[in-house]
Coordinates of C-alpha atoms and ligand atoms in Angstrom, one line a residue:
X255 CA 249.0 285.9 176.9
X256 CA 249.4 288.1 179.9
X257 CA 248.6 291.8 179.5
X258 CA 250.3 293.7 182.3
X259 CA 248.2 296.0 184.3
X260 CA 249.7 299.3 183.0
X261 CA 249.2 300.9 186.4
X262 CA 250.9 298.2 188.4
X263 CA 254.1 297.3 186.7
X264 CA 255.8 294.5 188.8
X265 CA 254.0 295.2 192.0
X266 CA 255.9 292.6 194.0
X267 CA 259.2 293.8 195.5
X268 CA 258.5 297.4 194.5
X269 CA 256.7 299.6 196.9
X270 CA 254.6 302.3 195.5
X271 CA 251.9 304.7 196.5
X272 CA 248.3 305.0 195.2
X273 CA 245.3 307.0 196.2
X274 CA 242.4 305.0 197.8
X275 CA 239.7 307.4 196.7
X276 CA 238.1 307.5 193.3
X277 CA 235.2 309.5 192.1
X278 CA 235.8 309.8 188.4
X279 CA 239.4 310.7 189.1
X280 CA 241.9 309.7 191.8
X281 CA 242.0 312.1 194.7
X282 CA 243.7 312.3 198.0
X283 CA 244.3 314.8 200.7
X284 CA 245.0 313.2 204.0
X285 CA 248.2 311.8 205.3
X286 CA 246.9 308.4 206.6
X287 CA 248.1 305.4 204.6
X288 CA 247.4 301.7 204.6
X289 CA 250.5 299.5 204.2
X290 CA 249.4 296.7 201.9
X291 CA 251.6 293.6 202.5
X292 CA 251.6 290.3 200.7
X293 CA 250.9 287.3 202.9
X294 CA 253.2 285.4 200.6
X295 CA 256.3 286.8 202.2
X296 CA 255.3 289.9 204.2
X297 CA 256.7 292.2 201.6
X298 CA 255.1 295.6 201.2
X299 CA 253.2 295.8 197.9
X300 CA 252.2 299.4 198.2
X301 CA 250.8 302.1 200.3
X302 CA 247.2 303.3 199.8
X303 CA 245.8 306.5 201.1
X304 CA 242.7 306.5 203.4
X305 CA 239.7 308.5 202.3
X306 CA 239.2 311.6 204.4
X307 CA 235.8 313.0 205.5
X308 CA 235.9 315.7 202.8
X309 CA 236.8 313.2 200.1
X310 CA 234.0 310.9 201.4
X311 CA 231.5 313.7 201.1
X312 CA 232.7 314.6 197.6
X313 CA 232.4 310.9 196.5
X314 CA 228.8 310.6 197.7
X315 CA 227.8 313.8 196.0
X316 CA 229.4 312.6 192.8
X317 CA 227.6 309.3 193.1
X318 CA 224.3 311.1 193.6
X319 CA 224.8 313.4 190.6
X320 CA 225.9 310.6 188.3
X321 CA 222.9 308.6 189.3
X322 CA 220.6 311.3 187.8
X323 CA 222.3 310.6 184.4
X324 CA 222.9 306.9 184.7
X325 CA 219.3 306.0 185.7
X326 CA 218.0 307.6 182.5
X327 CA 220.2 305.7 180.1
X328 CA 218.2 302.7 178.9
X329 CA 219.1 299.5 180.7
X330 CA 220.3 297.6 177.5
X331 CA 222.6 300.6 176.9
X332 CA 223.9 300.3 180.4
X333 CA 224.3 296.6 179.6
X334 CA 226.5 297.5 176.6
X335 CA 228.9 299.4 179.0
X336 CA 229.0 296.3 181.3
X337 CA 229.7 294.2 178.2
X338 CA 232.8 296.3 177.4
X339 CA 233.9 295.9 181.0
X340 CA 233.6 292.1 180.8
X341 CA 235.8 292.2 177.7
X342 CA 238.3 294.4 179.5
X343 CA 238.4 292.1 182.5
X344 CA 239.2 289.2 180.1
X345 CA 242.1 291.2 178.7
X346 CA 243.6 291.6 182.2
X347 CA 242.6 288.2 183.5
X348 CA 246.1 286.8 184.0
X349 CA 247.7 289.9 185.5
X350 CA 244.7 290.7 187.7
X351 CA 244.6 287.1 188.9
X352 CA 248.3 287.3 189.8
X353 CA 247.7 290.5 191.7
X354 CA 244.9 288.8 193.7
X355 CA 247.3 286.0 194.5
X356 CA 250.0 288.3 195.6
X357 CA 247.7 290.4 197.7
X358 CA 245.4 287.8 199.2
X359 CA 247.5 284.6 199.0
X360 CA 245.1 282.2 197.2
X361 CA 246.8 280.0 194.6
X362 CA 247.1 281.3 191.1
X363 CA 244.3 279.1 189.6
X364 CA 242.0 280.4 192.3
X365 CA 243.2 284.0 191.7
X366 CA 242.4 283.7 188.0
X367 CA 239.2 281.8 188.8
X368 CA 238.1 284.8 190.8
X369 CA 238.6 287.1 187.8
X370 CA 236.6 284.5 185.8
X371 CA 233.8 284.9 188.3
X372 CA 233.9 288.7 187.6
X373 CA 233.7 288.0 183.9
X374 CA 230.9 285.6 184.3
X375 CA 228.8 288.0 186.3
X376 CA 229.4 290.8 183.8
X377 CA 228.1 288.4 181.0
X378 CA 225.1 287.5 183.1
X379 CA 224.4 291.2 183.8
X380 CA 224.6 292.1 180.0
X381 CA 221.7 289.6 179.3
X382 CA 219.9 290.7 182.4
X383 CA 219.9 294.3 181.1
X384 CA 217.3 293.2 178.6
X385 CA 215.3 291.2 181.2
X386 CA 214.5 293.5 184.1
X387 CA 210.9 292.3 183.8
X388 CA 207.9 293.6 185.6
X389 CA 204.6 291.7 185.6
X390 CA 201.2 292.8 184.5
X391 CA 198.2 291.5 186.4
X392 CA 194.4 291.9 186.2
X393 CA 192.6 294.9 187.6
X394 CA 189.3 294.5 189.3
X395 CA 188.2 297.8 187.8
X396 CA 187.0 298.3 184.2
X397 CA 189.4 300.0 181.8
X398 CA 192.2 299.9 184.3
X399 CA 195.7 298.5 183.9
X400 CA 197.6 297.1 186.9
X401 CA 201.2 296.4 186.5
X402 CA 204.6 296.5 188.2
X403 CA 207.8 298.1 187.0
X404 CA 211.4 298.3 188.3
X405 CA 213.3 301.5 188.5
X406 CA 216.9 302.3 189.5
X407 CA 217.4 302.6 193.2
X408 CA 220.2 305.1 193.8
X409 CA 223.9 304.9 194.9
X410 CA 224.7 301.5 196.3
X411 CA 227.3 301.0 199.0
X412 CA 229.3 297.8 198.6
X413 CA 231.5 296.6 201.5
X414 CA 233.7 293.6 200.7
X415 CA 236.0 291.3 202.5
X416 CA 239.6 290.3 201.9
X417 CA 239.0 286.7 200.9
X418 CA 237.3 287.5 197.5
X419 CA 238.9 290.9 196.7
X420 CA 237.2 291.1 193.3
X421 CA 234.4 288.6 192.7
X422 CA 232.0 289.6 195.4
X423 CA 232.3 293.2 194.3
X424 CA 231.5 292.0 190.8
X425 CA 228.3 290.2 191.9
X426 CA 227.0 293.4 193.3
X427 CA 228.5 295.9 190.9
X428 CA 227.7 294.4 187.5
X429 CA 224.1 293.8 188.6
X430 CA 223.7 297.2 190.2
X431 CA 225.1 298.9 187.1
X432 CA 222.6 297.4 184.7
X433 CA 219.9 298.2 187.2
X434 CA 220.8 301.9 186.9
X435 CA 222.5 302.4 190.2
X436 CA 225.8 304.1 190.9
X437 CA 228.4 302.4 193.1
X438 CA 230.5 303.3 196.1
X439 CA 232.9 300.4 196.9
X440 CA 234.7 300.1 200.2
X441 CA 237.1 297.1 199.8
X442 CA 238.8 295.4 202.7
X443 CA 241.8 297.4 204.0
X444 CA 243.8 294.1 203.5
X445 CA 243.3 294.1 199.7
X446 CA 242.9 297.6 198.4
X447 CA 245.2 297.1 195.4
X448 CA 243.0 294.5 193.7
X449 CA 240.1 297.0 194.2
X450 CA 242.1 299.8 192.7
X451 CA 243.0 297.7 189.7
X452 CA 239.3 296.7 189.0
X453 CA 238.2 300.4 189.4
X454 CA 240.9 301.4 186.9
X455 CA 239.8 298.8 184.4
X456 CA 236.2 299.9 184.7
X457 CA 237.1 303.5 184.4
X458 CA 238.9 302.9 181.1
X459 CA 235.6 301.8 179.7
X460 CA 233.6 304.6 181.3
X461 CA 236.0 307.2 179.9
X462 CA 236.0 305.7 176.4
X463 CA 232.2 306.0 176.4
X464 CA 232.3 309.7 177.7
X465 CA 230.2 308.9 180.7
X466 CA 230.1 311.3 183.6
X467 CA 232.3 311.0 186.7
X468 CA 230.7 309.3 189.8
X469 CA 229.1 306.2 188.3
X470 CA 231.8 304.0 189.9
X471 CA 233.5 305.2 193.1
X472 CA 236.0 303.9 195.6
X473 CA 236.5 304.8 199.2
X474 CA 239.2 303.2 201.4
X475 CA 239.5 303.0 205.2
X476 CA 238.7 301.0 208.3
X477 CA 235.2 299.6 208.8
X478 CA 234.8 301.6 212.0
X479 CA 235.1 304.9 210.1
X480 CA 234.5 304.5 206.3
X481 CA 232.2 301.5 206.6
X482 CA 230.3 303.2 209.4
X483 CA 229.9 306.3 207.3
X484 CA 228.4 304.3 204.5
X485 CA 226.0 302.4 206.7
X486 CA 224.7 305.5 208.4
X487 CA 224.4 307.5 205.2
X488 CA 220.8 308.3 204.3
X489 CA 221.7 309.1 200.7
X490 CA 222.6 305.5 200.1
X491 CA 219.4 303.4 199.9
X492 CA 221.2 300.0 199.8
X493 CA 224.2 298.7 201.6
X494 CA 225.5 295.3 200.5
X495 CA 228.0 294.0 203.0
X496 CA 230.1 290.9 203.1
X497 CA 232.1 289.9 206.2
X498 CA 231.8 288.6 209.7
X499 CA 228.6 288.1 211.6
X500 CA 229.7 290.7 214.2
X501 CA 230.2 293.3 211.4
X502 CA 226.9 292.3 209.8
X503 CA 224.8 292.6 213.0
X504 CA 226.2 296.1 213.4
X505 CA 225.7 297.2 209.8
X506 CA 222.1 295.7 209.9
X507 CA 221.3 297.8 213.0
X508 CA 222.8 301.0 211.6
X509 CA 221.1 300.7 208.2
X510 CA 217.8 299.6 209.7
X511 CA 218.0 302.6 212.1
X512 CA 217.6 304.9 209.1
X513 CA 215.2 302.4 207.4
X514 CA 217.6 301.7 204.6
X515 CA 217.9 298.4 202.9
X516 CA 220.8 295.9 203.3
X517 CA 222.0 292.7 201.7
X518 CA 224.2 290.8 204.1
X519 CA 226.5 287.9 203.3
X520 CA 228.1 286.9 206.5
X521 CA 229.7 283.9 208.1
X522 CA 229.3 280.3 207.0
X523 CA 229.9 277.1 209.0
X524 CA 229.3 274.7 206.1
X525 CA 228.7 271.0 206.6
X526 CA 228.9 268.0 204.3
X527 CA 227.1 264.7 205.1
X528 CA 228.7 261.5 203.7
X529 CA 226.1 258.8 203.7
X530 CA 227.2 255.2 203.8
X531 CA 226.6 254.7 200.1
X532 CA 228.5 257.9 199.0
X533 CA 230.9 257.7 196.1
X534 CA 234.1 258.2 198.1
X535 CA 236.2 259.1 195.2
X536 CA 234.1 262.1 194.3
X537 CA 233.7 263.0 198.0
X538 CA 237.5 263.0 198.5
X539 CA 238.1 265.4 195.7
X540 CA 235.2 267.7 196.8
X541 CA 236.2 267.7 200.4
X542 CA 239.9 268.6 199.6
X543 CA 238.9 271.5 197.4
X544 CA 236.2 272.7 199.8
X545 CA 238.2 272.4 203.0
X546 CA 241.7 273.3 201.8
X547 CA 241.0 275.6 198.9
X548 CA 241.7 279.3 199.6
X549 CA 243.4 278.0 202.8
X550 CA 239.9 277.6 204.4
X551 CA 239.2 281.3 203.9
X552 CA 236.0 281.1 201.8
X553 CA 232.7 281.8 203.4
X554 CA 231.7 278.6 201.7
X555 CA 234.6 276.5 203.0
X556 CA 233.7 273.0 204.3
X557 CA 234.3 273.1 208.0
X558 CA 232.3 270.1 209.3
X559 CA 232.2 266.7 207.7
X560 CA 229.6 264.3 209.0
X561 CA 230.6 260.8 208.1
X562 CA 228.5 257.6 208.5
X563 CA 230.2 255.5 211.1
X564 CA 230.3 252.5 208.7
X565 CA 232.8 254.5 206.4
X566 CA 234.5 256.6 209.1
X567 CA 237.8 254.6 209.3
X568 CA 238.1 254.1 205.6
X569 CA 237.4 257.7 204.6
X570 CA 239.4 259.4 207.4
X571 CA 242.4 257.2 206.5
X572 CA 242.2 258.3 202.9
X573 CA 241.6 261.9 203.8
X574 CA 244.5 261.9 206.3
X575 CA 246.8 260.6 203.5
X576 CA 245.6 263.2 201.1
X577 CA 246.1 266.0 203.7
X578 CA 249.6 264.9 204.4
X579 CA 250.4 265.2 200.7
X580 CA 249.2 268.8 200.3
X581 CA 251.9 271.2 199.3
X582 CA 251.7 274.3 201.3
X583 CA 253.7 277.3 200.1
X584 CA 254.1 280.1 197.7
X585 CA 250.7 280.4 195.9
X586 CA 252.5 281.5 192.7
X587 CA 254.2 278.1 192.4
X588 CA 252.3 275.6 190.2
X589 CA 252.8 272.7 192.7
X590 CA 251.3 274.6 195.6
X591 CA 247.8 273.6 196.7
X592 CA 247.5 275.8 199.7
X593 CA 248.9 279.3 200.1
X594 CA 249.3 281.4 203.3
X595 CA 246.6 282.8 205.6
X596 CA 246.0 286.5 205.1
X597 CA 248.0 287.9 208.1
X598 CA 249.5 287.3 211.5
X599 CA 246.2 287.8 213.2
X600 CA 244.7 284.9 211.2
X601 CA 247.6 282.7 212.2
X602 CA 247.1 283.6 215.9
X603 CA 243.4 282.7 215.5
X604 CA 244.4 279.4 214.0
X605 CA 246.7 278.7 216.9
X606 CA 244.1 279.5 219.5
X607 CA 241.5 277.4 217.7
X608 CA 243.9 274.4 217.7
X609 CA 244.6 274.8 221.4
X610 CA 240.9 275.0 222.2
X611 CA 240.2 271.9 220.0
X612 CA 242.7 269.9 222.0
X613 CA 241.4 271.2 225.3
X614 CA 237.9 270.2 224.3
X615 CA 238.9 266.6 223.4
X616 CA 239.3 266.9 219.7
X617 CA 241.8 264.6 218.2
X618 CA 244.2 266.1 215.6
X619 CA 244.5 263.5 212.8
X620 CA 246.7 265.7 210.6
X621 CA 248.3 269.2 210.7
X622 CA 247.7 271.5 213.6
X623 CA 251.0 273.4 213.4
X624 CA 252.0 276.9 212.3
X625 CA 254.8 276.7 209.7
X626 CA 257.7 279.0 210.5
X627 CA 260.8 277.4 209.1
X628 CA 262.8 278.3 206.0
X629 CA 260.7 279.7 203.1
X630 CA 257.7 279.9 205.4
X631 CA 259.4 282.3 207.8
X632 CA 258.2 285.6 206.4
X633 CA 254.7 284.6 205.4
X634 CA 251.6 283.4 207.2
X635 CA 251.6 279.6 206.7
X636 CA 249.8 276.9 208.6
X637 CA 249.2 273.2 208.1
X638 CA 245.8 272.1 206.8
X639 CA 244.3 270.5 209.8
X640 CA 242.0 267.5 210.2
X641 CA 240.2 266.9 213.6
X642 CA 238.2 264.0 214.8
X643 CA 235.5 265.9 216.8
X644 CA 232.6 265.2 219.0
X645 CA 229.3 267.1 219.0
X646 CA 229.7 268.8 222.3
X647 CA 232.8 270.8 221.2
X648 CA 232.2 274.6 221.3
X649 CA 234.6 275.0 218.4
X650 CA 232.1 273.4 216.0
X651 CA 229.9 276.5 216.4
X652 CA 232.7 278.9 215.4
X653 CA 233.8 279.9 211.9
X654 CA 237.6 280.0 212.2
X655 CA 238.8 281.4 209.0
X656 CA 241.5 278.8 208.5
X657 CA 241.9 275.3 207.0
X658 CA 240.5 273.3 209.9
X659 CA 238.1 270.4 209.1
X660 CA 236.1 268.6 211.8
X661 CA 235.0 265.0 211.3
X662 CA 231.9 263.9 213.1
X663 CA 230.6 260.3 212.9
X664 CA 226.9 259.6 212.8
X665 CA 224.6 256.6 212.7
X666 CA 221.4 257.7 211.0
X667 CA 220.4 260.2 208.4
X668 CA 218.2 262.1 210.8
X669 CA 221.1 262.3 213.3
X670 CA 223.3 263.6 210.5
X671 CA 220.8 266.3 209.4
X672 CA 220.2 267.4 213.0
X673 CA 224.0 267.6 213.6
X674 CA 224.3 269.5 210.3
X675 CA 221.7 272.1 211.2
X676 CA 222.9 272.6 214.8
X677 CA 224.9 275.7 214.1
X678 CA 223.9 279.3 214.0
X679 CA 225.1 280.0 210.5
X680 CA 223.3 278.8 207.3
X681 CA 225.2 279.4 204.1
X682 CA 226.1 276.3 202.2
X683 CA 225.7 272.6 202.6
X684 CA 226.0 269.3 200.8
X685 CA 225.3 265.6 201.0
X686 CA 227.1 262.7 199.2
X687 CA 224.8 259.8 198.4
X688 CA 223.5 257.7 195.5
X689 CA 220.2 257.2 197.2
X690 CA 217.3 259.3 196.0
X691 CA 215.5 259.3 199.4
X692 CA 218.5 260.6 201.2
X693 CA 219.1 263.3 198.6
X694 CA 215.5 264.5 198.5
X695 CA 215.2 264.4 202.3
X696 CA 218.3 266.6 202.5
X697 CA 216.9 269.0 199.9
X698 CA 213.4 268.9 201.4
X699 CA 211.8 271.2 204.0
X700 CA 213.1 269.1 207.0
X701 CA 216.6 268.8 205.4
X702 CA 219.4 271.4 205.1
X703 CA 218.5 274.8 206.5
X704 CA 221.0 276.6 204.4
X705 CA 220.7 279.0 201.5
X706 CA 222.7 276.7 199.3
X707 CA 222.2 272.9 199.3
X708 CA 224.1 270.5 197.0
X709 CA 224.2 266.8 196.2
X710 CA 227.4 265.1 195.3
X711 CA 229.4 268.3 195.0
X712 CA 231.1 270.4 197.8
X713 CA 229.8 273.5 199.5
X714 CA 232.2 276.0 197.8
X715 CA 232.8 277.2 194.2
X716 CA 229.2 278.2 193.5
X717 CA 228.3 279.4 189.9
X718 CA 227.2 282.9 189.5
X719 CA 223.9 282.0 187.8
X720 CA 222.2 281.0 191.1
X721 CA 221.3 283.4 193.9
X722 CA 224.1 283.3 196.4
X723 CA 223.5 283.8 200.2
X724 CA 222.4 282.1 203.3
X725 CA 220.0 281.9 206.2
X726 CA 220.2 282.4 210.0
X727 CA 223.3 284.3 211.0
X728 CA 224.6 284.3 207.4
X729 CA 222.3 287.3 207.1
X730 CA 219.6 286.3 204.6
X731 CA 220.9 288.4 201.7
X732 CA 221.1 287.1 198.1
X733 CA 223.5 288.3 195.5
X734 CA 224.7 287.3 192.0
X735 CA 222.3 285.5 189.7
X736 CA 218.6 284.4 189.6
X737 CA 216.4 287.3 190.7
X738 CA 218.9 288.7 193.2
X739 CA 218.8 291.9 191.0
X740 CA 215.4 292.9 192.5
X741 CA 217.1 294.1 195.7
X742 CA 219.0 296.6 193.6
X743 CA 215.9 298.2 192.1
X744 CA 212.9 300.1 193.3
X745 CA 209.6 298.2 192.7
X746 CA 206.7 300.3 191.6
X747 CA 203.1 299.2 191.4
X748 CA 201.2 301.2 188.8
X749 CA 197.4 301.5 188.2
X750 CA 196.4 303.3 185.0
X751 CA 192.8 304.3 184.3
X752 CA 192.2 304.6 180.6
X753 CA 188.4 304.8 181.0
X754 CA 186.0 307.7 181.6
X755 CA 184.8 306.8 185.0
X756 CA 186.3 306.8 188.5
X757 CA 185.4 303.4 190.0
X758 CA 187.0 302.7 193.4
X759 CA 188.5 299.4 194.4
X760 CA 186.7 297.1 196.9
X761 CA 183.4 298.4 195.4
X762 CA 183.4 301.5 197.6
X763 CA 180.9 304.2 196.7
X764 CA 182.1 307.6 197.8
X765 CA 179.9 310.6 197.2
X766 CA 177.5 311.1 194.3
X767 CA 180.2 311.2 191.5
X768 CA 181.1 307.6 191.9
X769 CA 179.8 304.7 189.9
X770 CA 180.6 301.0 190.2
Ligands
UN1_1024 C1 232.9 284.2 199.7 O1 233.7 283.4 200.2 O2 232.6 285.2 200.3 O3 231.0 279.8 196.1 C2 232.4 284.0 198.4 C3 232.2 280.2 196.3 C4 232.6 281.4 195.5 C5 232.3 282.7 196.3 C6 232.7 282.7 197.7 N1 232.0 281.4 194.3 O4 233.0 279.6 197.0

């Protein structure tokens, strides 16, 4: 049963105004507003105020003050707060999923799936709150104990992109919270309402537990101002940023300039290799979801499909048939498989990409057009596009955030792997095969060079239990599960002398008072 978000009654069709700054309470002072429109039909969903310099300053101070309290609450007790948040996200799953769909344009099952990802990471973090283990090792000195422990780090800046308005924040936030950090979230200016909704839900739980203001904070504004302020802010020891390679290179430079720490999750240009023995039924389903899902706007979207030449005709024929049958339209409709792109700029980038593809000798097998007629007129719809490509095309190097899939024939496994790795990004990858040698070669040291490598599943839709992130220009950061939590904590190596002597390591004798 759907529980309405009490603060967003019927957001579609009704314009309303909301503050974009939260530091324990909503606050606003400036006149600058973001007009938040739905890519579904271009309608204004709301207007959100941009964080001013004063408000930014107050937010960071609040986050610092709250850190002093939050870091001293035992981790399992922090986990209990996150547990309650997970329950509250469950309560609002349907309405939050719908809001994501309205604001971002992904189809409803994907909007709800994104909330599920938030719930899953909350559950993971609850368990983790009792498992922030440090190791103990052997000291070379008598009566000494040598061990490692993990402490809270400080306020963490989280910069997120429009394509996952909620889940990527969740990976960072739920983990950072159990680690004892406070949060300052800067969502994409294209999806501030989903962020406001999540903050309001989290705040319900914080207030019910009488926790101080400043544990969870929101700032809103353009990357060039608000993002820049966070990146350059010495009071924020860790910046976790998701977005384009261009943005990431800049954030990396600014954060490194103050010797801060960053987690970067940037562009992907993900490839799938179909070996001659692949189960084509599985491959077809995986490729459709991976290339067309979220209208090609996942960082994990399949963009390049390397197909063994022996199955090229057969598979591309099936794929072309499937592409032609895809329903593009309103993402709230159950029959729709692909919703709109995020905005007019994304549509323009799609159009330019198609022009360049044709110029470079790519053959459009299906799609390639912008949809402007009838019910498509007000939104940002394009056709899912299939291209028979050749390795020299420059477009193969580019992550166009749109549903464009390049097919590349190959003859040998080695050729396929080298084609696969011949891009500057390194997020996710997959091979379809029934052959153990092919699979293990792909997963081995000379195989895929990506942070994520799969066999017989697509590149997108990763579970939260693994560490998520990629190599090369994807930025090297890891978020979500496994031991990604370590980046959100301060590691401390401790040596404790419980004896009555003062032996030095490395057997050094220093002055008469020392014994060995
Ligand atoms: C992203 O596109 O930035 O693996 C994140 C996936 C999702 C997350 C994608 N779990 O496709």
